[in-house]
Short mmCIF file of C-alpha atoms in Angstrom, two decimals:
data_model
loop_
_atom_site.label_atom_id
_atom_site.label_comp_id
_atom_site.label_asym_id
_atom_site.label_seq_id
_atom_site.Cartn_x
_atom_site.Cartn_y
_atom_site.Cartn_z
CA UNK V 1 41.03 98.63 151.39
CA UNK V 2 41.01 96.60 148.51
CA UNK V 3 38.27 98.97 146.54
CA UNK V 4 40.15 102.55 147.28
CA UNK V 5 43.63 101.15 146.67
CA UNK V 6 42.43 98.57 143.80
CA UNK V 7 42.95 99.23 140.01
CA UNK V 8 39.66 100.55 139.44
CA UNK V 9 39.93 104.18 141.47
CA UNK V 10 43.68 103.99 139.45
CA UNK V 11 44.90 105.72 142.59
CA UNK V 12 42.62 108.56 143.38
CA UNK V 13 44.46 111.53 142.52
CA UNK V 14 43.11 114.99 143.22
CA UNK V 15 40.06 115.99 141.84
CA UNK V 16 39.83 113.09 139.22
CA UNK V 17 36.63 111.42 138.38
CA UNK V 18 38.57 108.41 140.08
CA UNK V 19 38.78 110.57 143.62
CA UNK V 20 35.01 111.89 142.77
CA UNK V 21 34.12 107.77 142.34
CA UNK V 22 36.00 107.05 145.36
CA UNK V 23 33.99 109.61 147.72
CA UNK V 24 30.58 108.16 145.91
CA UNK V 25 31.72 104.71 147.59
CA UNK V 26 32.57 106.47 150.75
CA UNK V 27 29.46 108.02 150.97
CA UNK V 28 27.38 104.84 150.37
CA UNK V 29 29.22 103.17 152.44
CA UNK V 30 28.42 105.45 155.63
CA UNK V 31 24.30 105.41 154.21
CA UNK V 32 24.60 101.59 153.96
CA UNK V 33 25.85 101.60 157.59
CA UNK V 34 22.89 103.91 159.08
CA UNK V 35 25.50 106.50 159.45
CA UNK V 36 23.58 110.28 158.76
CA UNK V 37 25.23 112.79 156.58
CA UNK V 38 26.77 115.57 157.67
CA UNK V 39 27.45 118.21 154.58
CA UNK V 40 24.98 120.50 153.92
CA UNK V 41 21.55 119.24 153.85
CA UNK V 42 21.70 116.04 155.22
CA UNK V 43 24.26 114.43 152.95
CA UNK V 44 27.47 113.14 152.77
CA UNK V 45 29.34 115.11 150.04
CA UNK V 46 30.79 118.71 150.92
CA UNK V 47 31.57 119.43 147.74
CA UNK V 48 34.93 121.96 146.70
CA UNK V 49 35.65 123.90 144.12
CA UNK V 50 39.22 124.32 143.31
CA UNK V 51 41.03 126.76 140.84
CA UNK V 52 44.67 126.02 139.08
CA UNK V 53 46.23 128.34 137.80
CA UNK V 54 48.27 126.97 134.75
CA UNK V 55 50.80 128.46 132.22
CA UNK V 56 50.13 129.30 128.35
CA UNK V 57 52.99 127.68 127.35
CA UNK V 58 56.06 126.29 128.78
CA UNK V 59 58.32 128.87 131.20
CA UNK V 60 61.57 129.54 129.18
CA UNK V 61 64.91 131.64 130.94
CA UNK V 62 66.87 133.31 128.45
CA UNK V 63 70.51 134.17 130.10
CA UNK V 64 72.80 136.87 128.42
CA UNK V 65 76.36 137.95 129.22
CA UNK V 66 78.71 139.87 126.71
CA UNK V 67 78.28 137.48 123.28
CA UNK V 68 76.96 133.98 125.32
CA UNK V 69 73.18 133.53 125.09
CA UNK V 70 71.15 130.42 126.31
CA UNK V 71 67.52 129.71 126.64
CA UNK V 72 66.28 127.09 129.01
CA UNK V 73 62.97 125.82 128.26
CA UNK V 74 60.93 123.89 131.58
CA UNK V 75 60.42 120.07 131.28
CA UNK V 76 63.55 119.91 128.94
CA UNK V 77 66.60 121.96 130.37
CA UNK V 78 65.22 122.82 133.61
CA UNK V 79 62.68 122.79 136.26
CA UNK V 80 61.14 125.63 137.42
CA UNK V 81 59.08 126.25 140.87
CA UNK V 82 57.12 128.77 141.82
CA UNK V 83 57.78 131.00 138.55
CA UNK V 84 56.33 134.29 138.31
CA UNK V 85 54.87 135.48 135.10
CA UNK V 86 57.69 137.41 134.34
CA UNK V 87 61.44 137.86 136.34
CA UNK V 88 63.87 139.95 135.15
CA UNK V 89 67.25 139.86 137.34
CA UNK V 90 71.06 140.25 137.15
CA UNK V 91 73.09 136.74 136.87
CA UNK V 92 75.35 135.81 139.75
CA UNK V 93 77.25 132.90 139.85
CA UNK V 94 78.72 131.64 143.51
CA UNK V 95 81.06 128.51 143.51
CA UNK V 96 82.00 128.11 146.81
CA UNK V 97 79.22 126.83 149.28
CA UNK V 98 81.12 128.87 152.33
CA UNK V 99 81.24 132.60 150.22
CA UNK V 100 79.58 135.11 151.52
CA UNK V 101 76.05 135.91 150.50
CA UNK V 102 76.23 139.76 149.84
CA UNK V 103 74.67 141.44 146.80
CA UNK V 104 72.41 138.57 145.83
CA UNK V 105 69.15 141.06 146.35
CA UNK V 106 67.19 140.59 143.32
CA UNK V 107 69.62 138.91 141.54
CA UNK V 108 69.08 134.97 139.57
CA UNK V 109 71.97 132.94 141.50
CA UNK V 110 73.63 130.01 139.71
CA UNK V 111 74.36 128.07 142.58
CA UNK V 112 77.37 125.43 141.56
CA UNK V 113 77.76 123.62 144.56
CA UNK V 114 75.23 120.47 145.30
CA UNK V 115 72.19 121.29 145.68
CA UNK V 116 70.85 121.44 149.60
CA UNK V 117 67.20 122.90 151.16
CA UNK V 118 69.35 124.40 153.41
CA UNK V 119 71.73 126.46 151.19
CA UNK V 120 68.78 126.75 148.74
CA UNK V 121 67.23 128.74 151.98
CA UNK V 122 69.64 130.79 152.48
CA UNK V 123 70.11 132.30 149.23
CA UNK V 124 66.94 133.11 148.80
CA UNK V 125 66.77 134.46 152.18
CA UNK V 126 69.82 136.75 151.33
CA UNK V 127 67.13 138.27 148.90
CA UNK V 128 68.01 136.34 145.84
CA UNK V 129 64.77 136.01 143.24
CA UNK V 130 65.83 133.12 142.48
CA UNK V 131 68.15 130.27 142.21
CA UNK V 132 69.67 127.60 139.89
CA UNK V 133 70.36 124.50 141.24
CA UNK V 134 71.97 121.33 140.88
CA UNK V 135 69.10 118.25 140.48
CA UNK V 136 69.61 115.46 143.17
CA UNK V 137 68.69 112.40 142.70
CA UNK V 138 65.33 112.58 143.50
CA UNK V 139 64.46 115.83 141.59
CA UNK V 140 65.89 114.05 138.23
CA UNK V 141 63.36 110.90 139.03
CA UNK V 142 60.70 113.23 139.30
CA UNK V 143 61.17 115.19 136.47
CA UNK V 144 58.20 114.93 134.36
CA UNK V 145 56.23 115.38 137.38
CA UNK V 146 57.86 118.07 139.00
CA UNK V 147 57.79 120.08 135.49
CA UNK V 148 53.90 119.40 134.83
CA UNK V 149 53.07 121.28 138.13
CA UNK V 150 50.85 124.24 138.08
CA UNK V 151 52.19 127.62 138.61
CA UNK V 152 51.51 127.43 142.30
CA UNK V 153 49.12 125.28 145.13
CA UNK V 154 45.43 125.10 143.62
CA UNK V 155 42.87 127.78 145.07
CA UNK V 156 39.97 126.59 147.54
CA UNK V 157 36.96 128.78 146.65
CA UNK V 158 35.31 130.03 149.59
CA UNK V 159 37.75 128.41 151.72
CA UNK V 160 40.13 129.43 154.40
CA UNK V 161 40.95 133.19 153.54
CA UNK V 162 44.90 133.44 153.71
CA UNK V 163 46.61 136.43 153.19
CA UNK V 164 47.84 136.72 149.72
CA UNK V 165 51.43 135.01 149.22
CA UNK V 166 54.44 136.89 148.68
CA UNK V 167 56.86 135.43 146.51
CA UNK V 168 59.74 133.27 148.46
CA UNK V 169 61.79 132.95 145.53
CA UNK V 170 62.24 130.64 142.00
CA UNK V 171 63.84 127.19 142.56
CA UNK V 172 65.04 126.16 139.29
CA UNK V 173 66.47 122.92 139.30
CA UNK V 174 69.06 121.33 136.60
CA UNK V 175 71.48 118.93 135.44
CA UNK V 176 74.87 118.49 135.83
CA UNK V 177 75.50 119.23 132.00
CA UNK V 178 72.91 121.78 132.01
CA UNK V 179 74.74 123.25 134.70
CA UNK V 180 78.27 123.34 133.26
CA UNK V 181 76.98 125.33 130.37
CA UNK V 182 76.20 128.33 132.39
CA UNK V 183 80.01 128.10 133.44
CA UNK V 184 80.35 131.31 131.60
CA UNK V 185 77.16 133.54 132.88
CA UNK V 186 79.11 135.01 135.78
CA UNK V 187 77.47 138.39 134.73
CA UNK V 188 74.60 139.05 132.36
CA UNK V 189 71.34 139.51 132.57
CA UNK V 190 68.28 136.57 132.76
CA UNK V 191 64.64 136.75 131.80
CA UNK V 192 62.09 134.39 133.09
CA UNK V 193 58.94 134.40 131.54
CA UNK V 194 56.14 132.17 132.72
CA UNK V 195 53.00 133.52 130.96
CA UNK V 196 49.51 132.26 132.43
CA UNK V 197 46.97 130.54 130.65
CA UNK V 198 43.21 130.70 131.38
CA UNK V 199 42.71 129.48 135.13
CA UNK V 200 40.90 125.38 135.02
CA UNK V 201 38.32 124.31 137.48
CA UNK V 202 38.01 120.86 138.91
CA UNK V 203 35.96 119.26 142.25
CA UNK V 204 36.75 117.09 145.17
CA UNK V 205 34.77 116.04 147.63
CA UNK V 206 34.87 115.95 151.79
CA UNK V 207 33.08 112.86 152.71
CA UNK V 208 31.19 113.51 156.16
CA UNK V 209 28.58 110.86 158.38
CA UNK V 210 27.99 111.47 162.02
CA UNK V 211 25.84 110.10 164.54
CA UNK V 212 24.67 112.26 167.31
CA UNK V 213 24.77 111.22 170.95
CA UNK V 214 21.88 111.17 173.20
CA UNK V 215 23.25 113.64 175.77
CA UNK V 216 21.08 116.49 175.98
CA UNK V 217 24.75 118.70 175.35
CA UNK V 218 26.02 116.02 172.94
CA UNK V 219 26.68 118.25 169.95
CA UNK V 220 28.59 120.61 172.17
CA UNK V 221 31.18 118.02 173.07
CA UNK V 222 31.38 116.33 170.10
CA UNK V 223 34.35 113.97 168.70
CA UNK V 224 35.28 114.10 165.13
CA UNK V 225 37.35 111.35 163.42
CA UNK V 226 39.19 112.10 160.14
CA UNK V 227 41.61 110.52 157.19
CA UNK V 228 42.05 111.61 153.68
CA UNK V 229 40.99 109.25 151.18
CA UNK V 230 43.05 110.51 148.17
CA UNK V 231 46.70 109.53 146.77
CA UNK V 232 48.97 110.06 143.92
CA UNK V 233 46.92 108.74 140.88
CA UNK V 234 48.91 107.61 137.41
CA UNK V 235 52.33 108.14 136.63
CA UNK V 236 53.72 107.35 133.74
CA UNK V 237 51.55 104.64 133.00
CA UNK V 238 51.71 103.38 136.84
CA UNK V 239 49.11 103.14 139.43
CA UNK V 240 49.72 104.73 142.95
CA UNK V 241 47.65 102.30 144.64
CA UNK V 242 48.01 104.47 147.81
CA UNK V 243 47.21 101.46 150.48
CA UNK V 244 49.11 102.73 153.51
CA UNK V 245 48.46 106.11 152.44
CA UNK V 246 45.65 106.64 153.11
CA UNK V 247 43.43 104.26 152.52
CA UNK V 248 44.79 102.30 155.86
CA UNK V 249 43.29 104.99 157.61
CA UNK V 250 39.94 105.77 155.63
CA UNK V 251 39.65 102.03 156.62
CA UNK V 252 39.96 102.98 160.08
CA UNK V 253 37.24 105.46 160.01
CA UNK V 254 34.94 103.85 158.25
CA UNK V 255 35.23 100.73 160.43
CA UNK V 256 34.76 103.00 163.61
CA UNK V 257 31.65 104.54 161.93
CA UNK V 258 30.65 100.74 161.24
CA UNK V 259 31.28 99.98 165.29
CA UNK V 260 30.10 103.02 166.66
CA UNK V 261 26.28 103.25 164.10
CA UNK V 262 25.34 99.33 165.66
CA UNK V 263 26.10 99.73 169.31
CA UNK V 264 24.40 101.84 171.70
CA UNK V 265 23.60 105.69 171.14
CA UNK V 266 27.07 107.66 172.77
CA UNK V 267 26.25 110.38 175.24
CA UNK V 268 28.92 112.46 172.94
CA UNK V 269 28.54 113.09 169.08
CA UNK V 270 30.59 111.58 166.82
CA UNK V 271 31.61 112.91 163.03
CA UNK V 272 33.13 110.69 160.70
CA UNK V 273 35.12 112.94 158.13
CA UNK V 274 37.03 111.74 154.96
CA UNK V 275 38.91 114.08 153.16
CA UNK V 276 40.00 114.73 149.64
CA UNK V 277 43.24 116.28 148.12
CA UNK V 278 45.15 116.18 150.90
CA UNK V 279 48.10 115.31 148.81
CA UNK V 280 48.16 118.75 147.22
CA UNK V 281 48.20 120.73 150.16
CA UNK V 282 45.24 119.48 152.43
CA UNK V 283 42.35 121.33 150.00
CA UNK V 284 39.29 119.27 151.42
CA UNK V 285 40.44 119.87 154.63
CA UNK V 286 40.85 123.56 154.05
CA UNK V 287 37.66 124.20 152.71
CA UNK V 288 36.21 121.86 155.92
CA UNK V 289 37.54 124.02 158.31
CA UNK V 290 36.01 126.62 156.90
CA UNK V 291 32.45 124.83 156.69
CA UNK V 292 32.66 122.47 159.98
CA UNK V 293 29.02 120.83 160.53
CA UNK V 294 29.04 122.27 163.97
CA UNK V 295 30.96 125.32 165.53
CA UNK V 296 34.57 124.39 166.44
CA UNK V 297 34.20 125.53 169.96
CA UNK V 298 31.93 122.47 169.72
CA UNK V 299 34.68 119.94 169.13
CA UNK V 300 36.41 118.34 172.22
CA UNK V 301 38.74 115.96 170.48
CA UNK V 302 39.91 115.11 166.68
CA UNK V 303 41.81 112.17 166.40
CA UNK V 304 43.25 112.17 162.53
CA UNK V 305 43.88 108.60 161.13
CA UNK V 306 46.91 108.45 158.86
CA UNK V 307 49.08 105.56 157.51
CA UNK V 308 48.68 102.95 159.87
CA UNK V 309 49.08 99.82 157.81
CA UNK V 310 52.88 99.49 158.18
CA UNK V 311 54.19 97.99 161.65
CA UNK V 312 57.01 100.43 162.99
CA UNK V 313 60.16 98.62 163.55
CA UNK V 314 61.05 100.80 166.40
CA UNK V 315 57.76 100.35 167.99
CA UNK V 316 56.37 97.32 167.05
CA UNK V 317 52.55 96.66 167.40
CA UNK V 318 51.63 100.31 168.61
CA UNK V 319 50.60 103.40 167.08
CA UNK V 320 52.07 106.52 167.85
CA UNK V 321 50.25 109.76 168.53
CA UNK V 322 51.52 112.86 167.33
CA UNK V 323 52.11 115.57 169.57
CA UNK V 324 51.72 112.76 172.50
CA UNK V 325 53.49 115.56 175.06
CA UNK V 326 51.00 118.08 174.00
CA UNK V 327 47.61 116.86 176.00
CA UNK V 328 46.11 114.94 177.93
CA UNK V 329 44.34 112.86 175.24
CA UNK V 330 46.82 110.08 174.52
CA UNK V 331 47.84 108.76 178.01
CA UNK V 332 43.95 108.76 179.01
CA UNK V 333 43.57 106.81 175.47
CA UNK V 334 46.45 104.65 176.36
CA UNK V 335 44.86 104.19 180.00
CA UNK V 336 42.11 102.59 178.33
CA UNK V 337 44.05 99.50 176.34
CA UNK V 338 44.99 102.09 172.75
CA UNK V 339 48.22 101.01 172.12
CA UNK V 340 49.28 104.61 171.05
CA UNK V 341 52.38 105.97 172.58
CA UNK V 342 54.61 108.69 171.87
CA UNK V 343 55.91 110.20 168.66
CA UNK V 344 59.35 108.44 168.06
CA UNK V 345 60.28 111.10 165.28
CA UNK V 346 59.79 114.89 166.81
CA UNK V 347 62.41 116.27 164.32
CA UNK V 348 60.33 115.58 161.41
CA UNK V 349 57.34 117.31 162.99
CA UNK V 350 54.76 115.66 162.20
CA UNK V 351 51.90 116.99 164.37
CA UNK V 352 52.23 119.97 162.00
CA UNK V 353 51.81 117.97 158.78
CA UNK V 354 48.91 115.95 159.20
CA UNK V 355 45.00 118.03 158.84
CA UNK V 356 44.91 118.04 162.27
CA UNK V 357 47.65 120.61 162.76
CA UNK V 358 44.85 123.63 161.83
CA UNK V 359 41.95 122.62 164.05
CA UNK V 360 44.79 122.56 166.96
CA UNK V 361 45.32 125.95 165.97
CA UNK V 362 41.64 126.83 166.24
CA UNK V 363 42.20 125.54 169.86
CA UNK V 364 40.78 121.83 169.59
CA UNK V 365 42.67 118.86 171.12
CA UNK V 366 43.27 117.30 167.40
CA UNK V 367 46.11 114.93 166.79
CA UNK V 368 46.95 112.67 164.47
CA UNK V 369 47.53 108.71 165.18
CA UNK V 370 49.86 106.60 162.90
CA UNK V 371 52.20 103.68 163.23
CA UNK V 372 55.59 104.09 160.46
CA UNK V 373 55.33 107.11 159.07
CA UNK V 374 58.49 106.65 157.03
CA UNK V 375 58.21 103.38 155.51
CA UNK V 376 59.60 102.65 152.48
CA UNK V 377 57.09 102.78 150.48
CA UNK V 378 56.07 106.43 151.51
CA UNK V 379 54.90 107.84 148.06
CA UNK V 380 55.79 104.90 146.25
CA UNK V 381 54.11 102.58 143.34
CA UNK V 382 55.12 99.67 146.09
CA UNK V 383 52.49 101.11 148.44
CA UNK V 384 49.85 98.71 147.16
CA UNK V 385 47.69 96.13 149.26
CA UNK V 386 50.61 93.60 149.06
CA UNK V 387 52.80 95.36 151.47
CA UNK V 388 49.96 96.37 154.38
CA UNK V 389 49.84 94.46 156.79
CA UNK V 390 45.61 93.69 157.31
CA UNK V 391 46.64 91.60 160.61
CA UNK V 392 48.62 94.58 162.31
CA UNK V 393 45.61 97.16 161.61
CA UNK V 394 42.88 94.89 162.54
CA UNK V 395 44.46 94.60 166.34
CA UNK V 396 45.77 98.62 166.42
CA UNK V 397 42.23 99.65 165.36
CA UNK V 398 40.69 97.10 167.69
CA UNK V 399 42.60 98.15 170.52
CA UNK V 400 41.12 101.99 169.79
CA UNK V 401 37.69 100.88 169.70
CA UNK V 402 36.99 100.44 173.55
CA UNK V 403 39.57 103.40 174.23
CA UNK V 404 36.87 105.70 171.61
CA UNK V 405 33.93 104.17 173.16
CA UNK V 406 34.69 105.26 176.21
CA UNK V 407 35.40 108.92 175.06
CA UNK V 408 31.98 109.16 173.96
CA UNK V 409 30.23 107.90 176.45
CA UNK V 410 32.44 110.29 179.46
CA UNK V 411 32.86 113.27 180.99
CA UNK V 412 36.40 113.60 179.86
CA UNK V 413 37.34 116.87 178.53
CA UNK V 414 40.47 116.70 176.37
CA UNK V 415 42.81 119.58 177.26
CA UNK V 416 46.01 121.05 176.12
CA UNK V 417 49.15 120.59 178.64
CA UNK V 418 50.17 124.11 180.06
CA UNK V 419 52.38 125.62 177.68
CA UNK V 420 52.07 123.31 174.80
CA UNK V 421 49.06 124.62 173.02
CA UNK V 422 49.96 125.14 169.59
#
């Protein structure tokens, strides 16, 4: 804990040389245990290439109606997501949040009540190519941030083969002042143009260590454990220490793998996998799902270790286990002295936004254990070493530890309850 969330890895941000320094550790840290390497060859580092697209210059929009021109340039007057190189659409303005959303089909919409995902949604759904939108408070204290993203989510080379996107719309976010100057654009025309620049490479790394059991089927039933080791990195001259998230958990792996590489060989197999750039869209993860060290028919279980540093106050001392309703897993866990219960939070799903949520699509039993996933330093330069809580990990991992051992060394087969396989 305190070398991934120290000064040093300066908060491990995608793809840095601080994230690539941070795997390095990881990956000695497994050898220096006994632990084997997994990736290709016998190491530790799976290594993945990822492409970002980025823009020649800054996106501008240029609005027009009868004599009233105005250019909007991104970072300064606006914030635009998801921009296409170049939008050219008729200007409609709507003022009343309950008006009817006909004849927005290809059309830029100046949206003048405050801003909400859900009416955001529905404009575009109503066929809109994009939208203008009031900043909240939260866009406006991102806004350097928000503004320096790339044109759209980084490319994993010779990773999971989606179909190509199709465009959901432009969010273009602005300020109240910015906003009151398109009072008179209730017509016109706007152009968007968000011209790309040459496409920039950069690495991360999937750290994997297993140790194979001595069962003569052991790699067919294996067990794999996984976090995600990276976090937010630097802004604006402030470390993102990332502590809870996720370094709590990396923590948990790696003391499992220190545990599990001393005691007696399991009858199961047991992987040990550490991913990076989760915090851009689960890249490592993507490309590991792609490249698993053993077929994924072969997995029985993956329990996914994420922000467990911060007690709950709703559930004090206990974990939770996402998708608790979904299998068998937890309450045989729980049987065995985890304190893991069930998710408190269903409406914020979060067995769908933790890596797990794609190997549960493949069919494996994979769910993710946490404790508060909403604390308040979620994404925050507060979520540093000083506000984890070492004595609240030390017993929630400890109680998983006999609860894991036993896993390995039974018959148990993990299974989805009828009807709630994802």
């Amino acid at each position: 804990m305190e070398k991934l969330a120290g000064d040093e890895l300066r908060g491990r941000k995608c793809g840095s040389a601080d994230e690539n320094a941070a795997a390095r550790y990881l990956a000695d840290a497994l050898a220096s245990l006994g632990v084997k390497g997994a990736a290709a060859g016998g190491g530790y580092l799976q290594q993945v290439h990822l492409i970002d697209q980025t823009y020649a210059s800054e996106p501008t929009l240029e609005l027009t109606s009868g004599s009233a021109n105005l250019r909007l340039t991104n970072g300064r007057e606006m914030v635009a997501q998801g921009a296409p190189p170049l939008l050219e659409a008729p200007i409609v303005r709507i003022t009343d949040p309950q008006a009817p959303l006909d004849g927005l089909r290809g059309a830029l919409v100046i949206y003048e009540p405050d801003f909400t995902n859900v009416a955001a949604s529905q404009v575009l759904r109503a066929g809109a190519a994009a939208v203008i939108l009031r900043a909240n408070s939260a866009v406006l204290q991102h806004w350097e941030e928000l503004a320096a993203r790339p044109p759209s989510r980084a490319q994993v080379v010779d990773g999971v083969q989606r179909p190509t996107a199709t465009s959901s719309g432009v969010l273009i976010f602005v300020s109240d002042e910015t906003l009151a100057s398109l009072a008179s654009f209730g017509g016109g025309q706007a152009r968007l143009s968000a011209t790309r620049g040459e496409p920039q490479a950069r690495t991360t790394y999937n750290v994997i260590g297993v140790r194979h059991g001595q069962a003569k089927d052991a790699d067919q039933h294996a067990v794999l454990l996984t976090s995600h080791y990276d976090h937010l990195g630097v802004r604006d001259g402030v470390i993102f220490h990332g502590a809870n998230d996720d370094a709590s958990g990396t923590a948990a792996v790696m003391e499992f793998a220190r545990i599990l590489a001393r005691g007696r060989t399991p009858q199961r197999t047991v992987y040990f996998a550490m991913f990076g750039c989760e915090e851009e869209g689960a890249l490592g993860a993507q490309y590991f799902l792609t490249h698993l060290p053993s077929p994924v028919t072969d997995i029985a279980a993956n329990l996914e270790f994420e922000m467990i540093g911060v007690d709950d106050p709703v559930q004090p001392g206990a974990l939770m286990l996402t998708g608790w309703e979904r299998s068998n897993l937890g309450p045989a866990l729980a049987a065995h002295g985890a304190r893991i219960g069930p998710d408190h939070y269903p409406e914020q799903h979060f067995f769908q936004r933790s890596d797990n949520y794609q190997l549960a699509l493949q069919g494996v039993v994979a769910q993710t254990v946490t404790a508060w996933p909403l604390p308040p330093t979620y994404h925050a330069a507060t979520d540093d070493l000083g506000h984890v809580d070492l004595n609240f990990m030390d017993q929630v991992i400890g109680s998983l530890v006999g609860p894991v051992t036993w896993l390995l060394n039974s018959d148990f087969q993990p299974e989805w309850n009828p009807g709630m396989k994802p």
